[in-house]
Amino acid sequence: EVQLVESGGGLVQPGGSLRLSCAASGFTFSSYSMNWVRQAPGKGLEWVSYISSSSSTIYYADSVKGRFTISRDNAKNSLYLQMNSLRAEDTAVYYCARETLYFDWLIDYWGQGTLVTVSS
Amino acid sequence: DIQLTQSPSFLSASVGDRVTITCRASQGISSYLAWYQQKPGKAPKLLIYAASTLQSGVPSRFSGSGSGTEFTLTISSLQPEDFATYYCQQLNSYPPTFGQGTKVEIK
């Protein structure tokens, strides 16, 4: 069974940093591209970042470019999101999401999400 | 960026109703569109991709159609477990974008 379990969320002050982790199991993690998608409270879905299976290709949404860094450790079956210079508008549930092998940007499995709250 | 506009944003319907949700893209995206269902406090679930291909395990009462700039998600006979928020997503180009969502509530 495919499982994606996020951790690392919490309350942080504006300007602060946080590192999210996603532990993957039930599939060959090193074969799949991965994404982070977020959802502000009561709002819709917003794609945040993408990393290819080998980490050779990385993309970011304009809203986080220069502040967030995506990475992965295939030996540890783990995905990460380092978030710096956090702003109030970064407050959201952050989902770790697996991209299908057959369709770019299509997500077939999502984690349960981890809440990040940016507030003083 | 490609903008996706869903209509309606809110829909009130009864069990057994036929429900249709529309997603319009700001430019042509061929059939590169997916639909997700999200229930409160839960992660989204993939329903349909390539505009009309049903994801494995999804009930056949769900169907999708369209190409280019206009797409529809249809639920042929609404069931109690279908009350949720539905999102479209374009898969055509970077950055991937989502519609604003359509909340389906019980009448």
Short mmCIF file of C-alpha atoms in Angstrom, two decimals, chain A:
data_model
loop_
_atom_site.label_atom_id
_atom_site.label_comp_id
_atom_site.label_asym_id
_atom_site.label_seq_id
_atom_site.Cartn_x
_atom_site.Cartn_y
_atom_site.Cartn_z
CA GLU A 1 0.00 0.00 0.00
CA VAL A 2 1.30 3.42 -0.99
CA GLN A 3 1.81 5.68 2.02
CA LEU A 4 3.04 9.25 2.23
CA VAL A 5 3.45 10.67 5.73
CA GLU A 6 4.34 14.33 6.20
CA SER A 7 5.87 15.83 9.31
CA GLY A 8 7.56 19.01 10.44
CA GLY A 9 4.67 21.46 10.36
CA GLY A 10 3.93 23.85 13.18
CA LEU A 11 3.74 27.46 14.27
CA VAL A 12 6.54 29.76 13.11
CA GLN A 13 7.02 33.52 13.21
CA PRO A 14 7.13 35.60 10.03
CA GLY A 15 10.63 35.50 8.61
CA GLY A 16 11.32 32.14 10.22
CA SER A 17 12.18 28.76 8.73
CA LEU A 18 10.72 25.28 8.77
CA ARG A 19 11.66 21.98 7.16
CA LEU A 20 8.95 19.59 6.09
CA SER A 21 9.60 15.90 5.56
CA CYS A 22 7.62 13.22 3.77
CA ALA A 23 8.28 9.54 4.40
CA ALA A 24 7.27 7.32 1.50
CA SER A 25 6.53 3.61 1.57
CA GLY A 26 4.76 0.93 -0.42
CA PHE A 27 6.34 1.82 -3.77
CA THR A 28 9.72 2.30 -5.42
CA PHE A 29 10.27 5.89 -4.33
CA SER A 30 13.35 6.40 -6.52
CA SER A 31 11.28 5.83 -9.67
CA TYR A 32 8.77 8.61 -9.10
CA SER A 33 8.75 12.37 -9.42
CA MET A 34 7.29 14.09 -6.38
CA ASN A 35 5.50 17.34 -5.64
CA TRP A 36 4.45 19.57 -2.78
CA VAL A 37 0.96 21.07 -2.99
CA ARG A 38 -0.53 23.39 -0.38
CA GLN A 39 -3.96 24.53 0.67
CA ALA A 40 -4.56 27.68 2.72
CA PRO A 41 -7.35 27.42 5.30
CA GLY A 42 -10.71 27.37 3.52
CA LYS A 43 -9.06 27.88 0.12
CA GLY A 44 -8.21 25.85 -2.96
CA LEU A 45 -5.19 23.82 -3.99
CA GLU A 46 -1.91 25.47 -5.00
CA TRP A 47 1.02 23.59 -6.52
CA VAL A 48 4.28 24.54 -4.78
CA SER A 49 7.22 22.53 -6.08
CA TYR A 50 8.32 19.54 -8.18
CA ILE A 51 11.37 17.29 -8.14
CA SER A 52 12.17 14.56 -10.63
CA SER A 53 13.07 11.04 -9.56
CA SER A 54 16.81 11.68 -9.78
CA SER A 55 16.62 15.30 -8.53
CA SER A 56 17.90 16.48 -11.92
CA THR A 57 14.85 18.68 -12.58
CA ILE A 58 13.28 20.99 -10.03
CA TYR A 59 10.50 23.55 -10.38
CA TYR A 60 8.94 26.08 -8.04
CA ALA A 61 5.83 28.22 -8.04
CA ASP A 62 6.66 31.91 -8.42
CA SER A 63 5.15 32.54 -4.99
CA VAL A 64 7.89 30.50 -3.25
CA LYS A 65 10.82 30.79 -5.66
CA GLY A 66 14.01 31.86 -3.87
CA ARG A 67 12.56 31.03 -0.43
CA PHE A 68 11.71 27.31 -0.61
CA THR A 69 14.01 24.42 -1.53
CA ILE A 70 12.79 20.95 -2.46
CA SER A 71 15.05 17.93 -2.11
CA ARG A 72 14.88 14.17 -1.75
CA ASP A 73 16.92 11.27 -0.40
CA ASN A 74 16.13 8.15 -2.38
CA ALA A 75 18.15 5.99 0.00
CA LYS A 76 15.86 7.10 2.83
CA ASN A 77 12.64 7.16 0.74
CA SER A 78 12.13 10.74 1.84
CA LEU A 79 11.08 14.06 0.35
CA TYR A 80 11.81 17.43 1.95
CA LEU A 81 10.77 21.06 1.69
CA GLN A 82 13.00 23.66 3.31
CA MET A 83 10.97 26.82 3.81
CA ASN A 84 12.79 30.08 4.63
CA SER A 85 11.65 33.69 4.98
CA LEU A 86 8.15 32.50 5.76
CA ARG A 87 5.22 34.87 5.34
CA ALA A 88 1.67 34.90 6.66
CA GLU A 89 0.45 33.90 3.21
CA ASP A 90 2.45 30.66 3.43
CA THR A 91 0.03 29.44 6.12
CA ALA A 92 -1.48 26.26 4.72
CA VAL A 93 -1.72 22.51 4.88
CA TYR A 94 1.21 21.15 2.87
CA TYR A 95 0.69 17.88 1.02
CA CYS A 96 3.38 15.56 -0.25
CA ALA A 97 2.15 14.15 -3.56
CA ARG A 98 3.32 11.40 -5.90
CA GLU A 99 3.23 12.04 -9.62
CA THR A 100 2.16 9.21 -11.92
CA LEU A 101 4.66 7.53 -14.21
CA TYR A 102 2.41 8.00 -17.23
CA PHE A 103 1.26 11.60 -17.08
CA ASP A 104 3.23 14.73 -16.19
CA TRP A 105 1.81 16.74 -13.26
CA LEU A 106 -0.88 14.13 -12.54
CA ILE A 107 -1.00 13.18 -8.86
CA ASP A 108 -2.28 9.76 -7.88
CA TYR A 109 -1.35 9.64 -4.18
CA TRP A 110 -1.37 12.34 -1.53
CA GLY A 111 -0.20 12.38 2.06
CA GLN A 112 -2.51 13.45 4.88
CA GLY A 113 -0.91 16.87 5.02
CA THR A 114 0.95 18.88 7.65
CA LEU A 115 -0.21 22.30 8.82
CA VAL A 116 2.16 25.24 8.70
CA THR A 117 1.03 28.38 10.51
CA VAL A 118 3.02 31.59 10.08
CA SER A 119 2.04 34.08 12.74
CA SER A 120 3.52 36.28 15.41
#
